[in-house]
Amino acid sequence: MNLRSLDLAELQAFFVEAGEPSYRSTQVFRRIHRHGARKLDEFTELPAELRRRLEGCLPSAEVEDRAVDAGGTEKVIFRAPDEKGSSRFLEAVWIVGDERLTVCVSSQVGCTLDCSFCATGTLPFKGNLASWQIVDQVYALERLRGRRATNVVFMGMGEPFHNYDQVIAAAHLLCHPEGAALGARRITISTAGVTPGVDRFASERQPFRLAISLNHPDPEQRSSIMPHNERYPLQELLVSARRYTTESGRSVTFEYVMMPGINMGTRHLEQLVKIGRSMRCKINLIPLNTDLGGLRRPTTEEATDFQRRLSSAGVLAFNRGSPGRNVEGACGMLALRRLGSASPAGGGAESPALEVF
Ligand code: SAH
């Protein structure tokens, strides 16, 4: 049981059941989600006796390791227990932009998809994160940095739509008015193209932004870099994406990792333009950040040229660059390499876990 996972109504039920006045729920919810409290002694409005009773009901993730780059973008490795209490590690990134402070959160430990270009796919899959383990990444980073995040993206480790319920619960916790009160449009959920998840997201009219990692515009060739394209074929994914845009009146973002020799040819460009014109969308281009499987990152000229050709064909396309690349925190790089220390992987007696607070 973790009070961090409960929404306001569930907290209310919890306190009523415990024989406490129901206003305790708002007090506790605010402490957790608005103030990012980690220790019970920060819940100053609760009587000491109640705090003692709540002992053990508020576990939080611990920071295991951190690395900050010159621009202030930071990758953090957390230690988060599984249901049996054994340690698992996951990563989140604090991204300093011109006008935004974005937290990129993980939704799973590892990933069951096997995208050929993504480092997370090389890890063993260790399970889903609970909603509290997702929101806690945001609160812990805010504490470490002493600032509020302006945006949250579900683009860290894992496939959010393979952990749909916990991801959506976490997103709702983040925008609760009694909590962090982030605008729903400041939260982006990114899927590799799990079509049933897109359909559910659309039919539930979720208020968050939707991003889809397209990465290849050809229905056949896409499977060579994203094997799940066999199960969720591109054509059906695009039909669902388009339906989402027409039903919600919203735009969808397509992410497109640029990989010379794979998806940047003239034919690919034509196919991508066709997709870009078929629905309300924008395309975020990302230069490849890994060199897995002999794949190559585009040169600056190649990336600029590709973006320009898309734009001149009337498609809204931006080159997102690679913030966090030199702390291995850019897209596709999250794979739990120990950060800049000689201590053994997984931590040992020489590297006690730092507590966030
Ligand atoms: N599973 C989800 C979210 C995690 S990946 C998804 O696929 O959308 C977040 C983004 O990083 C995706 O757009 C993905 O295509 C991109 N990405 C993965 N590996 C990358 C790499 N090596 N270089 C650049 N971007 C990469």
mmCIF file of C-alpha atoms and ligand atoms in Angstrom:
data_model
loop_
_atom_site.group_PDB
_atom_site.id
_atom_site.type_symbol
_atom_site.label_atom_id
_atom_site.label_comp_id
_atom_site.label_asym_id
_atom_site.label_seq_id
_atom_site.Cartn_x
_atom_site.Cartn_y
_atom_site.Cartn_z
ATOM 1 C CA MET A 1 0.000 0.000 0.000
ATOM 2 C CA ASN A 2 1.322 3.405 -0.929
ATOM 3 C CA LEU A 3 -0.663 6.567 -0.258
ATOM 4 C CA ARG A 4 1.167 8.144 -3.210
ATOM 5 C CA SER A 5 -0.836 6.024 -5.666
ATOM 6 C CA LEU A 6 -4.267 7.047 -4.385
ATOM 7 C CA ASP A 7 -6.350 9.763 -5.964
ATOM 8 C CA LEU A 8 -8.262 12.169 -3.757
ATOM 9 C CA ALA A 9 -11.427 10.026 -3.560
ATOM 10 C CA GLU A 10 -9.405 6.930 -2.677
ATOM 11 C CA LEU A 11 -7.496 8.830 -0.003
ATOM 12 C CA GLN A 12 -10.795 10.019 1.420
ATOM 13 C CA ALA A 13 -12.063 6.426 1.639
ATOM 14 C CA PHE A 14 -8.774 5.421 3.263
ATOM 15 C CA PHE A 15 -8.988 8.048 6.019
ATOM 16 C CA VAL A 16 -12.678 7.513 6.698
ATOM 17 C CA GLU A 17 -11.974 3.787 7.040
ATOM 18 C CA ALA A 18 -9.138 4.642 9.436
ATOM 19 C CA GLY A 19 -11.567 6.656 11.585
ATOM 20 C CA GLU A 20 -10.030 9.997 10.610
ATOM 21 C CA PRO A 21 -11.831 13.129 9.380
ATOM 22 C CA SER A 22 -12.113 13.178 5.593
ATOM 23 C CA TYR A 23 -10.253 16.504 5.265
ATOM 24 C CA ARG A 24 -7.081 14.562 6.041
ATOM 25 C CA SER A 25 -7.271 13.321 2.448
ATOM 26 C CA THR A 26 -6.836 16.820 0.978
ATOM 27 C CA GLN A 27 -4.040 17.601 3.427
ATOM 28 C CA VAL A 28 -2.153 14.449 2.531
ATOM 29 C CA PHE A 29 -2.828 14.760 -1.209
ATOM 30 C CA ARG A 30 -1.482 18.327 -1.215
ATOM 31 C CA ARG A 31 1.624 17.355 0.722
ATOM 32 C CA ILE A 32 2.397 14.540 -1.697
ATOM 33 C CA HIS A 33 1.423 16.049 -5.042
ATOM 34 C CA ARG A 34 1.715 19.803 -4.537
ATOM 35 C CA HIS A 35 4.665 19.957 -2.165
ATOM 36 C CA GLY A 36 6.439 16.737 -3.134
ATOM 37 C CA ALA A 37 6.804 15.658 0.501
ATOM 38 C CA ARG A 38 8.953 12.572 0.951
ATOM 39 C CA LYS A 39 9.126 12.046 4.701
ATOM 40 C CA LEU A 40 6.242 11.831 7.149
ATOM 41 C CA ASP A 41 7.698 14.597 9.322
ATOM 42 C CA GLU A 42 7.004 16.986 6.437
ATOM 43 C CA PHE A 43 3.275 16.364 6.942
ATOM 44 C CA THR A 44 3.229 19.022 9.627
ATOM 45 C CA GLU A 45 -0.555 19.375 9.784
ATOM 46 C CA LEU A 46 -1.002 15.754 10.838
ATOM 47 C CA PRO A 47 -0.975 14.897 14.548
ATOM 48 C CA ALA A 48 2.155 12.996 15.574
ATOM 49 C CA GLU A 49 0.081 9.956 16.476
ATOM 50 C CA LEU A 50 -1.427 9.758 12.971
ATOM 51 C CA ARG A 51 2.011 10.194 11.415
ATOM 52 C CA ARG A 52 3.192 7.208 13.407
ATOM 53 C CA ARG A 53 0.248 5.144 12.141
ATOM 54 C CA LEU A 54 1.082 6.053 8.575
ATOM 55 C CA GLU A 55 4.645 4.795 8.936
ATOM 56 C CA GLY A 56 5.404 2.490 5.993
ATOM 57 C CA CYS A 57 2.526 3.843 3.861
ATOM 58 C CA LEU A 58 4.664 6.314 1.917
ATOM 59 C CA PRO A 59 7.616 4.570 0.299
ATOM 60 C CA SER A 60 9.388 6.694 -2.325
ATOM 61 C CA ALA A 61 11.971 6.108 -5.023
ATOM 62 C CA GLU A 62 15.608 6.715 -4.122
ATOM 63 C CA VAL A 63 18.135 8.466 -6.294
ATOM 64 C CA GLU A 64 20.936 6.096 -7.171
ATOM 65 C CA ASP A 65 23.026 8.245 -9.474
ATOM 66 C CA ARG A 66 22.918 11.588 -11.336
ATOM 67 C CA ALA A 67 24.731 13.321 -14.182
ATOM 68 C CA VAL A 68 24.231 16.909 -15.329
ATOM 69 C CA ASP A 69 25.483 18.395 -18.593
ATOM 70 C CA ALA A 70 26.738 21.928 -19.185
ATOM 71 C CA GLY A 71 23.300 23.159 -20.254
ATOM 72 C CA GLY A 72 21.686 21.838 -17.062
ATOM 73 C CA THR A 73 20.001 18.794 -18.586
ATOM 74 C CA GLU A 74 20.269 15.974 -16.092
ATOM 75 C CA LYS A 75 19.781 12.235 -16.117
ATOM 76 C CA VAL A 76 18.886 10.514 -12.863
ATOM 77 C CA ILE A 77 18.846 6.816 -12.079
ATOM 78 C CA PHE A 78 16.273 5.770 -9.491
ATOM 79 C CA ARG A 79 16.033 2.658 -7.429
ATOM 80 C CA ALA A 80 12.398 1.586 -7.232
ATOM 81 C CA PRO A 81 11.221 -1.576 -5.524
ATOM 82 C CA ASP A 82 9.041 -4.172 -7.252
ATOM 83 C CA GLU A 83 6.025 -5.696 -5.448
ATOM 84 C CA LYS A 84 8.289 -8.108 -3.601
ATOM 85 C CA GLY A 85 10.541 -5.287 -2.468
ATOM 86 C CA SER A 86 13.607 -6.116 -4.544
ATOM 87 C CA SER A 87 15.422 -3.250 -6.262
ATOM 88 C CA ARG A 88 14.890 -2.277 -9.872
ATOM 89 C CA PHE A 89 16.463 0.692 -11.579
ATOM 90 C CA LEU A 90 14.948 3.200 -13.924
ATOM 91 C CA GLU A 91 15.840 6.540 -15.419
ATOM 92 C CA ALA A 92 14.307 9.965 -15.842
ATOM 93 C CA VAL A 93 15.661 13.098 -17.494
ATOM 94 C CA TRP A 94 15.314 16.781 -16.587
ATOM 95 C CA ILE A 95 15.498 18.686 -19.862
ATOM 96 C CA VAL A 96 16.325 22.385 -19.827
ATOM 97 C CA GLY A 97 14.800 24.067 -22.870
ATOM 98 C CA ASP A 98 14.544 27.719 -23.905
ATOM 99 C CA GLU A 99 11.193 28.231 -22.241
ATOM 100 C CA ARG A 100 10.422 24.857 -20.719
ATOM 101 C CA LEU A 101 11.622 22.592 -17.976
ATOM 102 C CA THR A 102 10.549 19.145 -19.064
ATOM 103 C CA VAL A 103 10.737 15.884 -17.154
ATOM 104 C CA CYS A 104 10.976 12.782 -19.328
ATOM 105 C CA VAL A 105 9.632 9.853 -17.283
ATOM 106 C CA SER A 106 9.878 6.097 -17.629
ATOM 107 C CA SER A 107 6.699 4.019 -17.626
ATOM 108 C CA GLN A 108 8.255 0.552 -17.424
ATOM 109 C CA VAL A 109 11.540 -0.967 -16.282
ATOM 110 C CA GLY A 110 12.972 -2.080 -19.614
ATOM 111 C CA CYS A 111 10.632 -2.634 -22.553
ATOM 112 C CA THR A 112 9.159 -5.635 -24.334
ATOM 113 C CA LEU A 113 9.345 -3.953 -27.736
ATOM 114 C CA ASP A 114 12.527 -4.529 -29.614
ATOM 115 C CA CYS A 115 13.110 -1.420 -31.729
ATOM 116 C CA SER A 116 16.489 -1.992 -33.354
ATOM 117 C CA PHE A 117 17.802 1.519 -32.673
ATOM 118 C CA CYS A 118 16.779 1.898 -29.001
ATOM 119 C CA ALA A 119 19.092 1.067 -26.099
ATOM 120 C CA THR A 120 16.227 0.339 -23.693
ATOM 121 C CA GLY A 121 15.261 -2.624 -25.895
ATOM 122 C CA THR A 122 18.582 -4.274 -25.039
ATOM 123 C CA LEU A 123 17.669 -4.514 -21.326
ATOM 124 C CA PRO A 124 15.786 -7.357 -19.708
ATOM 125 C CA PHE A 125 12.182 -6.364 -19.064
ATOM 126 C CA LYS A 126 11.545 -6.029 -15.330
ATOM 127 C CA GLY A 127 7.929 -4.938 -15.230
ATOM 128 C CA ASN A 128 5.533 -2.050 -15.111
ATOM 129 C CA LEU A 129 5.818 0.965 -12.860
ATOM 130 C CA ALA A 130 2.986 1.892 -10.511
ATOM 131 C CA SER A 131 1.471 5.351 -10.933
ATOM 132 C CA TRP A 132 3.311 6.615 -7.828
ATOM 133 C CA GLN A 133 6.629 5.437 -9.238
ATOM 134 C CA ILE A 134 5.925 7.510 -12.340
ATOM 135 C CA VAL A 135 4.847 10.750 -10.621
ATOM 136 C CA ASP A 136 7.618 10.348 -8.059
ATOM 137 C CA GLN A 137 10.206 10.745 -10.842
ATOM 138 C CA VAL A 138 8.792 14.225 -11.474
ATOM 139 C CA TYR A 139 8.609 15.254 -7.818
ATOM 140 C CA ALA A 140 12.086 13.922 -7.024
ATOM 141 C CA LEU A 141 13.644 15.817 -9.925
ATOM 142 C CA GLU A 142 11.782 18.985 -8.965
ATOM 143 C CA ARG A 143 13.207 18.641 -5.482
ATOM 144 C CA LEU A 144 16.716 18.023 -6.678
ATOM 145 C CA ARG A 145 16.554 21.053 -8.965
ATOM 146 C CA GLY A 146 14.498 23.334 -6.722
ATOM 147 C CA ARG A 147 12.176 24.208 -9.624
ATOM 148 C CA ARG A 148 8.776 23.116 -10.898
ATOM 149 C CA ALA A 149 8.641 21.289 -14.186
ATOM 150 C CA THR A 150 6.536 22.980 -16.849
ATOM 151 C CA ASN A 151 6.048 19.854 -18.976
ATOM 152 C CA VAL A 152 6.116 16.082 -18.608
ATOM 153 C CA VAL A 153 6.735 13.640 -21.455
ATOM 154 C CA PHE A 154 6.262 9.881 -21.242
ATOM 155 C CA MET A 155 9.257 9.207 -23.457
ATOM 156 C CA GLY A 156 11.649 7.462 -21.095
ATOM 157 C CA MET A 157 12.052 3.720 -20.729
ATOM 158 C CA GLY A 158 9.153 1.518 -21.698
ATOM 159 C CA GLU A 159 6.025 1.561 -23.801
ATOM 160 C CA PRO A 160 3.379 3.696 -22.032
ATOM 161 C CA PHE A 161 0.461 1.908 -23.709
ATOM 162 C CA HIS A 162 1.704 -1.437 -22.376
ATOM 163 C CA ASN A 163 1.114 0.045 -18.926
ATOM 164 C CA TYR A 164 -1.953 2.048 -19.909
ATOM 165 C CA ASP A 165 -3.855 2.201 -16.599
ATOM 166 C CA GLN A 166 -0.916 3.278 -14.445
ATOM 167 C CA VAL A 167 0.310 5.781 -17.028
ATOM 168 C CA ILE A 168 -3.092 7.429 -17.384
ATOM 169 C CA ALA A 169 -3.562 7.434 -13.595
ATOM 170 C CA ALA A 170 -0.150 9.093 -13.203
ATOM 171 C CA ALA A 171 -0.974 11.738 -15.817
ATOM 172 C CA HIS A 172 -4.234 12.551 -14.031
ATOM 173 C CA LEU A 173 -2.413 12.811 -10.694
ATOM 174 C CA LEU A 174 0.035 15.284 -12.255
ATOM 175 C CA CYS A 175 -2.703 17.602 -13.448
ATOM 176 C CA HIS A 176 -4.942 17.416 -10.380
ATOM 177 C CA PRO A 177 -5.761 20.980 -9.224
ATOM 178 C CA GLU A 178 -4.991 20.098 -5.583
ATOM 179 C CA GLY A 179 -1.639 18.669 -6.650
ATOM 180 C CA ALA A 180 1.049 19.703 -9.130
ATOM 181 C CA ALA A 181 -1.752 21.181 -11.289
ATOM 182 C CA LEU A 182 0.071 20.780 -14.584
ATOM 183 C CA GLY A 183 -2.082 21.617 -17.597
ATOM 184 C CA ALA A 184 -3.144 18.421 -19.368
ATOM 185 C CA ARG A 185 -1.800 19.868 -22.623
ATOM 186 C CA ARG A 186 1.626 20.013 -21.009
ATOM 187 C CA ILE A 187 1.694 16.257 -20.658
ATOM 188 C CA THR A 188 2.625 14.173 -23.699
ATOM 189 C CA ILE A 189 2.227 10.417 -23.904
ATOM 190 C CA SER A 190 4.356 8.799 -26.583
ATOM 191 C CA THR A 191 3.622 5.366 -28.018
ATOM 192 C CA ALA A 192 5.665 3.268 -30.409
ATOM 193 C CA GLY A 193 2.366 2.605 -32.164
ATOM 194 C CA VAL A 194 0.340 0.238 -29.994
ATOM 195 C CA THR A 195 -2.876 0.784 -31.940
ATOM 196 C CA PRO A 196 -5.368 -0.525 -29.339
ATOM 197 C CA GLY A 197 -3.887 1.987 -26.884
ATOM 198 C CA VAL A 198 -4.384 4.809 -29.386
ATOM 199 C CA ASP A 199 -8.017 3.744 -29.856
ATOM 200 C CA ARG A 200 -8.620 3.584 -26.124
ATOM 201 C CA PHE A 201 -6.948 6.945 -25.536
ATOM 202 C CA ALA A 202 -9.211 8.422 -28.236
ATOM 203 C CA SER A 203 -12.438 6.806 -27.042
ATOM 204 C CA GLU A 204 -11.781 7.862 -23.446
ATOM 205 C CA ARG A 205 -11.160 11.408 -24.693
ATOM 206 C CA GLN A 206 -8.017 11.699 -22.620
ATOM 207 C CA PRO A 207 -6.960 15.353 -22.440
ATOM 208 C CA PHE A 208 -3.205 14.755 -22.783
ATOM 209 C CA ARG A 209 -1.141 15.200 -25.931
ATOM 210 C CA LEU A 210 -0.545 12.122 -28.021
ATOM 211 C CA ALA A 211 2.739 11.381 -29.780
ATOM 212 C CA ILE A 212 3.349 8.388 -32.031
ATOM 213 C CA SER A 213 6.815 7.121 -32.907
ATOM 214 C CA LEU A 214 6.362 6.633 -36.615
ATOM 215 C CA ASN A 215 10.051 6.312 -37.482
ATOM 216 C CA HIS A 216 9.422 4.689 -40.845
ATOM 217 C CA PRO A 217 6.818 5.666 -43.460
ATOM 218 C CA ASP A 218 6.841 2.409 -45.430
ATOM 219 C CA PRO A 219 4.317 -0.249 -44.333
ATOM 220 C CA GLU A 220 6.688 -3.135 -45.123
ATOM 221 C CA GLN A 221 10.102 -1.706 -44.239
ATOM 222 C CA ARG A 222 8.918 -0.361 -40.884
ATOM 223 C CA SER A 223 8.961 -3.895 -39.453
ATOM 224 C CA SER A 224 12.714 -4.141 -39.991
ATOM 225 C CA ILE A 225 13.372 -1.511 -37.311
ATOM 226 C CA MET A 226 10.161 -1.861 -35.267
ATOM 227 C CA PRO A 227 9.162 -5.540 -35.199
ATOM 228 C CA HIS A 228 5.824 -4.809 -33.510
ATOM 229 C CA ASN A 229 4.763 -3.294 -36.846
ATOM 230 C CA GLU A 230 3.831 -6.892 -37.750
ATOM 231 C CA ARG A 231 1.307 -6.960 -34.953
ATOM 232 C CA TYR A 232 0.139 -3.360 -35.296
ATOM 233 C CA PRO A 233 0.545 -2.587 -38.997
ATOM 234 C CA LEU A 234 1.294 0.960 -40.051
ATOM 235 C CA GLN A 235 -1.862 1.381 -42.156
ATOM 236 C CA GLU A 236 -4.120 0.510 -39.221
ATOM 237 C CA LEU A 237 -2.096 2.693 -36.877
ATOM 238 C CA LEU A 238 -2.520 5.639 -39.245
ATOM 239 C CA VAL A 239 -6.264 5.046 -39.524
ATOM 240 C CA SER A 240 -6.497 5.148 -35.714
ATOM 241 C CA ALA A 241 -4.292 8.235 -35.502
ATOM 242 C CA ARG A 242 -6.399 10.025 -38.081
ATOM 243 C CA ARG A 243 -9.622 9.055 -36.325
ATOM 244 C CA TYR A 244 -8.172 10.430 -33.088
ATOM 245 C CA THR A 245 -7.455 13.774 -34.758
ATOM 246 C CA THR A 246 -10.885 14.076 -36.356
ATOM 247 C CA GLU A 247 -12.832 12.956 -33.280
ATOM 248 C CA SER A 248 -10.853 15.038 -30.797
ATOM 249 C CA GLY A 249 -10.174 18.012 -33.048
ATOM 250 C CA ARG A 250 -6.567 17.722 -31.914
ATOM 251 C CA SER A 251 -3.283 17.302 -33.628
ATOM 252 C CA VAL A 252 -1.019 14.299 -33.223
ATOM 253 C CA THR A 253 2.779 14.485 -33.081
ATOM 254 C CA PHE A 254 4.771 11.964 -35.094
ATOM 255 C CA GLU A 255 8.291 11.307 -33.924
ATOM 256 C CA TYR A 256 10.711 10.320 -36.624
ATOM 257 C CA VAL A 257 14.209 9.156 -35.708
ATOM 258 C CA MET A 258 16.419 10.060 -38.650
ATOM 259 C CA MET A 259 18.593 7.136 -39.755
ATOM 260 C CA PRO A 260 20.498 7.601 -43.012
ATOM 261 C CA GLY A 261 20.234 4.576 -45.275
ATOM 262 C CA ILE A 262 17.069 3.448 -43.487
ATOM 263 C CA ASN A 263 14.374 6.125 -43.624
ATOM 264 C CA MET A 264 15.793 9.295 -45.227
ATOM 265 C CA GLY A 265 15.671 8.471 -48.956
ATOM 266 C CA THR A 266 13.611 10.348 -51.547
ATOM 267 C CA ARG A 267 10.925 7.654 -51.591
ATOM 268 C CA HIS A 268 10.726 7.779 -47.787
ATOM 269 C CA LEU A 269 10.361 11.520 -47.927
ATOM 270 C CA GLU A 270 7.477 11.203 -50.388
ATOM 271 C CA GLN A 271 5.740 8.626 -48.197
ATOM 272 C CA LEU A 272 6.265 10.785 -45.123
ATOM 273 C CA VAL A 273 4.877 13.868 -46.861
ATOM 274 C CA LYS A 274 1.787 11.860 -47.794
ATOM 275 C CA ILE A 275 1.275 10.866 -44.159
ATOM 276 C CA GLY A 276 1.950 14.411 -42.981
ATOM 277 C CA ARG A 277 -0.720 15.757 -45.310
ATOM 278 C CA SER A 278 -3.291 13.109 -44.407
ATOM 279 C CA MET A 279 -4.182 14.417 -40.966
ATOM 280 C CA ARG A 280 -3.681 17.247 -38.504
ATOM 281 C CA CYS A 281 -0.167 16.569 -37.276
ATOM 282 C CA LYS A 282 3.366 17.763 -36.851
ATOM 283 C CA ILE A 283 6.547 15.787 -37.241
ATOM 284 C CA ASN A 284 9.314 15.916 -34.670
ATOM 285 C CA LEU A 285 12.563 14.787 -36.235
ATOM 286 C CA ILE A 286 15.137 13.269 -33.872
ATOM 287 C CA PRO A 287 18.706 12.544 -35.014
ATOM 288 C CA LEU A 288 19.631 8.963 -34.109
ATOM 289 C CA ASN A 289 21.466 8.945 -30.769
ATOM 290 C CA THR A 290 22.836 5.408 -30.683
ATOM 291 C CA ASP A 291 25.005 3.354 -32.996
ATOM 292 C CA LEU A 292 23.283 0.035 -32.405
ATOM 293 C CA GLY A 293 23.232 -2.461 -35.270
ATOM 294 C CA GLY A 294 25.563 -0.383 -37.425
ATOM 295 C CA LEU A 295 23.034 2.442 -37.739
ATOM 296 C CA ARG A 296 24.411 5.928 -38.237
ATOM 297 C CA ARG A 297 23.445 9.367 -36.933
ATOM 298 C CA PRO A 298 22.743 11.874 -39.719
ATOM 299 C CA THR A 299 25.176 14.740 -40.216
ATOM 300 C CA THR A 300 23.838 18.195 -39.405
ATOM 301 C CA GLU A 301 23.521 18.869 -43.164
ATOM 302 C CA GLU A 302 21.542 15.673 -43.779
ATOM 303 C CA ALA A 303 19.188 16.442 -40.895
ATOM 304 C CA THR A 304 18.693 20.065 -41.950
ATOM 305 C CA ASP A 305 18.102 19.097 -45.566
ATOM 306 C CA PHE A 306 15.511 16.464 -44.625
ATOM 307 C CA GLN A 307 13.659 18.928 -42.421
ATOM 308 C CA ARG A 308 13.742 21.605 -45.111
ATOM 309 C CA ARG A 309 12.379 19.274 -47.767
ATOM 310 C CA LEU A 310 9.484 18.289 -45.509
ATOM 311 C CA SER A 311 8.723 21.912 -44.698
ATOM 312 C CA SER A 312 8.784 22.975 -48.321
ATOM 313 C CA ALA A 313 6.282 20.205 -49.079
ATOM 314 C CA GLY A 314 3.944 21.905 -46.612
ATOM 315 C CA VAL A 315 4.450 19.512 -43.689
ATOM 316 C CA LEU A 316 5.019 20.936 -40.231
ATOM 317 C CA ALA A 317 8.388 19.453 -39.223
ATOM 318 C CA PHE A 318 10.909 20.368 -36.532
ATOM 319 C CA ASN A 319 14.337 19.026 -35.730
ATOM 320 C CA ARG A 320 14.251 18.289 -32.010
ATOM 321 C CA GLY A 321 17.992 17.757 -31.674
ATOM 322 C CA SER A 322 19.415 15.655 -28.845
ATOM 323 C CA PRO A 323 19.302 17.404 -25.473
ATOM 324 C CA GLY A 324 21.113 15.367 -22.829
ATOM 325 C CA ARG A 325 23.187 13.402 -25.317
ATOM 326 C CA ASN A 326 26.451 13.772 -23.438
ATOM 327 C CA VAL A 327 24.926 12.459 -20.213
ATOM 328 C CA GLU A 328 23.358 9.581 -22.151
ATOM 329 C CA GLY A 329 19.983 11.070 -21.456
ATOM 330 C CA ALA A 330 18.803 11.726 -25.012
ATOM 331 C CA CYS A 331 16.080 9.706 -26.752
ATOM 332 C CA GLY A 332 16.891 6.041 -27.052
ATOM 333 C CA MET A 333 19.892 6.193 -24.710
ATOM 334 C CA LEU A 334 18.248 5.154 -21.453
ATOM 335 C CA ALA A 335 19.831 1.859 -20.542
ATOM 336 C CA LEU A 336 21.192 2.207 -17.061
ATOM 337 C CA ARG A 337 24.870 2.529 -17.687
ATOM 338 C CA ARG A 338 26.374 3.648 -14.379
ATOM 339 C CA LEU A 339 26.993 7.356 -14.510
ATOM 340 C CA GLY A 340 30.549 8.625 -14.218
ATOM 341 C CA SER A 341 31.566 6.567 -11.174
ATOM 342 C CA ALA A 342 33.752 3.573 -10.632
ATOM 343 C CA SER A 343 31.321 1.880 -8.299
ATOM 344 C CA PRO A 344 29.899 -1.486 -9.310
ATOM 345 C CA ALA A 345 26.722 -1.709 -11.390
ATOM 346 C CA GLY A 346 23.614 -1.947 -9.235
ATOM 347 C CA GLY A 347 25.359 -0.231 -6.329
ATOM 348 C CA GLY A 348 27.144 -1.922 -3.481
ATOM 349 C CA ALA A 349 28.556 -1.162 -0.077
ATOM 350 C CA GLU A 350 30.793 1.509 -1.627
ATOM 351 C CA SER A 351 27.890 3.307 -3.283
ATOM 352 C CA PRO A 352 25.044 3.735 -0.851
ATOM 353 C CA ALA A 353 21.849 4.976 -2.474
ATOM 354 C CA LEU A 354 21.442 8.679 -1.984
ATOM 355 C CA GLU A 355 18.069 9.525 -0.664
ATOM 356 C CA VAL A 356 16.418 12.349 -2.486
ATOM 357 C CA PHE A 357 15.972 14.181 0.744
HETATM 358 N N1 SAH B 1 7.984 3.518 -26.294
HETATM 359 C C1 SAH B 1 7.604 4.892 -26.486
HETATM 360 C C2 SAH B 1 8.340 5.878 -25.575
HETATM 361 C C3 SAH B 1 9.813 5.671 -25.381
HETATM 362 S S1 SAH B 1 10.900 6.067 -26.714
HETATM 363 C C4 SAH B 1 7.784 5.287 -27.932
HETATM 364 O O1 SAH B 1 8.369 4.519 -28.696
HETATM 365 O O2 SAH B 1 7.287 6.343 -28.323
HETATM 366 C C5 SAH B 1 10.850 7.823 -26.862
HETATM 367 C C6 SAH B 1 11.293 8.313 -28.240
HETATM 368 O O3 SAH B 1 12.693 8.054 -28.442
HETATM 369 C C7 SAH B 1 10.574 7.611 -29.392
HETATM 370 O O4 SAH B 1 10.106 8.552 -30.326
HETATM 371 C C8 SAH B 1 11.665 6.773 -30.025
HETATM 372 O O5 SAH B 1 11.438 6.556 -31.397
HETATM 373 C C9 SAH B 1 12.893 7.615 -29.766
HETATM 374 N N2 SAH B 1 14.150 6.865 -29.830
HETATM 375 C C10 SAH B 1 14.358 5.591 -29.463
HETATM 376 N N3 SAH B 1 15.635 5.235 -29.695
HETATM 377 C C11 SAH B 1 16.256 6.318 -30.209
HETATM 378 C C12 SAH B 1 17.581 6.586 -30.638
HETATM 379 N N4 SAH B 1 18.509 5.663 -30.586
HETATM 380 N N5 SAH B 1 17.868 7.808 -31.104
HETATM 381 C C13 SAH B 1 16.919 8.772 -31.144
HETATM 382 N N6 SAH B 1 15.649 8.587 -30.745
HETATM 383 C C14 SAH B 1 15.310 7.372 -30.304
#
